Amino acid sequence: MRSWWWLGGLAVAVAACDPEVEDACQQASTLSARLELGTGIEDFERPIADGDLVQVAYGMQGGQHVWMGVRTTGLLPGQHRTLGNDRDVPVFELQLLDEDGLVQGEQTFDFFAMSGTAEEATLALGTFFVPFQDEGTKREWTLVGEGVDVCGTIVEDEHPVLLRW
């Protein structure tokens, strides 16, 4: 995954400017930070476990996608405001790695506040683009996720999966 140090520093700088965010960061820091990758079209539907068979969906323009959702603990979910003012939303990055650890798909999600609180929040990320078609059920992939909030808290999760085409 990319180094999040610069984003974490920026997040802390933004948080330091807003006493409300500063208080929320202090409260969230008492929780054990955790990210759980899952599936979900409109919200987080179910967690992904090691070895799961993940369904690939076909888009209207011929692309292949996996519908992704995340559930977090100890991460500030952001506030639901107009998009132009949402500086406090968490940023998530997903990668799909092949058996050699090479990135075969990568996408960043940074435009929506989550539903919930720092104790538990969920978000349907939308579609994660899969740039190829393969005999997925015969080949293991690793789905890796990383997130960072406005406090600079970083969470990670990864699972070996099979893709169902």
Coordinates of C-alpha atoms in Angstrom, one line a residue:
M1 CA 0.0 0.0 0.0
R2 CA 1.1 3.6 -0.4
S3 CA 2.6 5.4 2.5
W4 CA -0.1 7.4 4.2
W5 CA 2.3 9.6 6.2
W6 CA 1.6 12.7 4.2
L7 CA -2.2 12.2 4.3
G8 CA -2.1 11.5 8.0
G9 CA -0.1 14.8 8.5
L10 CA -2.6 16.7 6.5
A11 CA -5.5 15.2 8.4
V12 CA -4.0 16.1 11.8
A13 CA -3.4 19.7 10.5
V14 CA -7.1 20.0 9.5
A15 CA -8.3 18.4 12.7
A16 CA -6.2 20.8 14.8
C17 CA -8.1 23.7 13.2
D18 CA -11.5 22.5 14.4
P19 CA -12.1 22.1 18.1
E20 CA -15.1 19.9 17.4
V21 CA -13.0 17.5 15.3
E22 CA -10.3 17.6 17.9
D23 CA -12.7 16.4 20.6
A24 CA -14.1 13.7 18.4
C25 CA -10.5 12.5 17.6
Q26 CA -9.7 12.3 21.3
Q27 CA -12.9 10.2 21.9
A28 CA -12.2 7.9 18.9
S29 CA -8.6 7.3 20.1
T30 CA -10.0 5.4 23.1
L31 CA -11.3 2.7 20.8
S32 CA -9.4 0.0 19.1
A33 CA -9.2 1.0 15.5
R34 CA -10.3 -1.7 13.0
L35 CA -11.3 -2.0 9.3
E36 CA -13.4 -4.8 8.0
L37 CA -13.7 -5.3 4.3
G38 CA -17.0 -6.6 3.0
T39 CA -19.5 -6.6 0.2
G40 CA -22.3 -4.1 -0.3
I41 CA -24.2 -2.3 -3.0
E42 CA -26.1 0.2 -0.8
D43 CA -24.4 -0.4 2.6
F44 CA -22.0 -2.9 4.2
E45 CA -23.8 -6.2 3.7
R46 CA -21.4 -8.9 4.9
P47 CA -17.7 -9.2 5.9
I48 CA -15.3 -10.9 3.6
A49 CA -13.4 -13.9 5.1
D50 CA -10.2 -15.6 4.0
G51 CA -11.0 -17.9 1.0
D52 CA -14.4 -16.3 0.2
L53 CA -15.8 -16.5 -3.3
V54 CA -16.4 -12.9 -4.3
Q55 CA -18.9 -12.3 -7.1
V56 CA -17.7 -10.1 -10.1
A57 CA -20.5 -8.0 -11.6
Y58 CA -20.5 -6.8 -15.2
G59 CA -21.1 -3.1 -15.9
M60 CA -23.1 -1.6 -18.7
Q61 CA -20.0 -0.6 -20.6
G62 CA -18.3 -4.0 -20.4
G63 CA -16.2 -3.5 -17.3
Q64 CA -15.9 -6.0 -14.4
H65 CA -16.5 -4.8 -10.8
V66 CA -16.8 -6.0 -7.3
W67 CA -19.3 -4.2 -5.0
M68 CA -17.4 -3.3 -1.9
G69 CA -18.4 -2.1 1.6
V70 CA -16.4 -1.3 4.7
R71 CA -17.1 -1.4 8.4
T72 CA -14.9 0.4 10.9
T73 CA -14.3 0.9 14.6
G74 CA -12.2 3.8 16.0
L75 CA -12.3 5.8 12.8
L76 CA -14.1 9.1 12.5
P77 CA -16.9 8.7 9.9
G78 CA -17.0 12.3 8.7
Q79 CA -20.0 14.5 8.5
H80 CA -22.8 14.5 5.9
R81 CA -22.5 18.0 4.4
T82 CA -22.2 19.3 0.8
L83 CA -19.4 17.6 -1.1
G84 CA -17.4 20.9 -1.4
N85 CA -17.1 21.1 2.4
D86 CA -16.4 17.5 3.2
R87 CA -12.8 17.8 4.3
D88 CA -13.2 15.4 7.1
V89 CA -14.3 12.2 5.3
P90 CA -12.2 9.1 5.6
V91 CA -10.1 8.0 2.6
F92 CA -10.0 4.3 1.6
E93 CA -7.7 2.6 -0.8
L94 CA -8.4 -0.9 -2.2
Q95 CA -5.9 -3.1 -4.1
L96 CA -6.3 -6.5 -5.7
L97 CA -3.0 -8.4 -5.7
D98 CA -2.0 -11.5 -7.7
E99 CA -0.1 -14.4 -6.3
D100 CA 3.2 -12.6 -6.9
G101 CA 2.0 -9.6 -4.9
L102 CA 1.7 -7.4 -8.0
V103 CA -1.1 -4.9 -8.1
Q104 CA -3.8 -5.9 -10.6
G105 CA -6.4 -3.4 -9.5
E106 CA -6.3 -0.2 -7.4
Q107 CA -8.9 2.4 -6.5
T108 CA -9.2 5.2 -3.9
F109 CA -12.5 6.2 -2.4
D110 CA -12.5 9.7 -0.7
F111 CA -15.8 11.4 -1.3
F112 CA -18.4 10.1 1.1
A113 CA -19.0 10.3 4.9
M114 CA -19.8 7.0 6.6
S115 CA -23.1 6.1 8.3
G116 CA -22.6 5.7 12.1
T117 CA -20.2 6.8 14.7
A118 CA -16.6 6.2 15.7
E119 CA -17.8 3.1 17.7
E120 CA -19.1 1.5 14.4
A121 CA -19.5 3.1 11.0
T122 CA -20.3 1.6 7.6
L123 CA -20.0 2.7 4.0
A124 CA -20.8 1.2 0.7
L125 CA -17.8 2.2 -1.4
G126 CA -19.4 1.4 -4.7
T127 CA -17.8 -0.6 -7.4
F128 CA -14.1 -1.6 -7.3
F129 CA -12.9 -2.0 -10.9
V130 CA -11.3 -5.4 -11.8
P131 CA -9.3 -4.7 -15.0
F132 CA -9.2 -8.2 -16.4
Q133 CA -11.2 -11.4 -16.7
D134 CA -9.7 -14.6 -15.5
E135 CA -10.5 -18.0 -14.2
G136 CA -10.9 -16.5 -10.8
T137 CA -12.1 -19.6 -9.0
K138 CA -8.9 -21.4 -9.9
R139 CA -6.6 -18.6 -8.8
E140 CA -6.2 -16.9 -5.4
W141 CA -6.1 -13.1 -5.2
T142 CA -5.5 -10.9 -2.2
L143 CA -7.9 -8.1 -1.5
V144 CA -6.2 -5.4 0.6
G145 CA -7.9 -2.3 2.1
E146 CA -6.5 0.7 4.0
G147 CA -8.3 3.7 5.4
V148 CA -7.3 6.9 7.2
D149 CA -9.5 9.5 8.9
V150 CA -9.1 13.2 9.7
C151 CA -7.4 12.3 13.0
G152 CA -4.6 10.4 11.1
T153 CA -5.8 7.0 12.4
I154 CA -4.9 4.3 9.9
V155 CA -6.7 1.0 9.6
E156 CA -6.0 -2.0 7.4
D157 CA -7.5 -5.4 6.4
E158 CA -6.7 -8.0 3.8
H159 CA -8.0 -11.4 2.7
P160 CA -7.1 -14.0 0.2
V161 CA -10.2 -14.5 -2.1
L162 CA -11.4 -16.3 -5.2
L163 CA -13.3 -14.3 -7.8
R164 CA -16.5 -15.8 -9.3
W165 CA -16.9 -14.7 -12.9

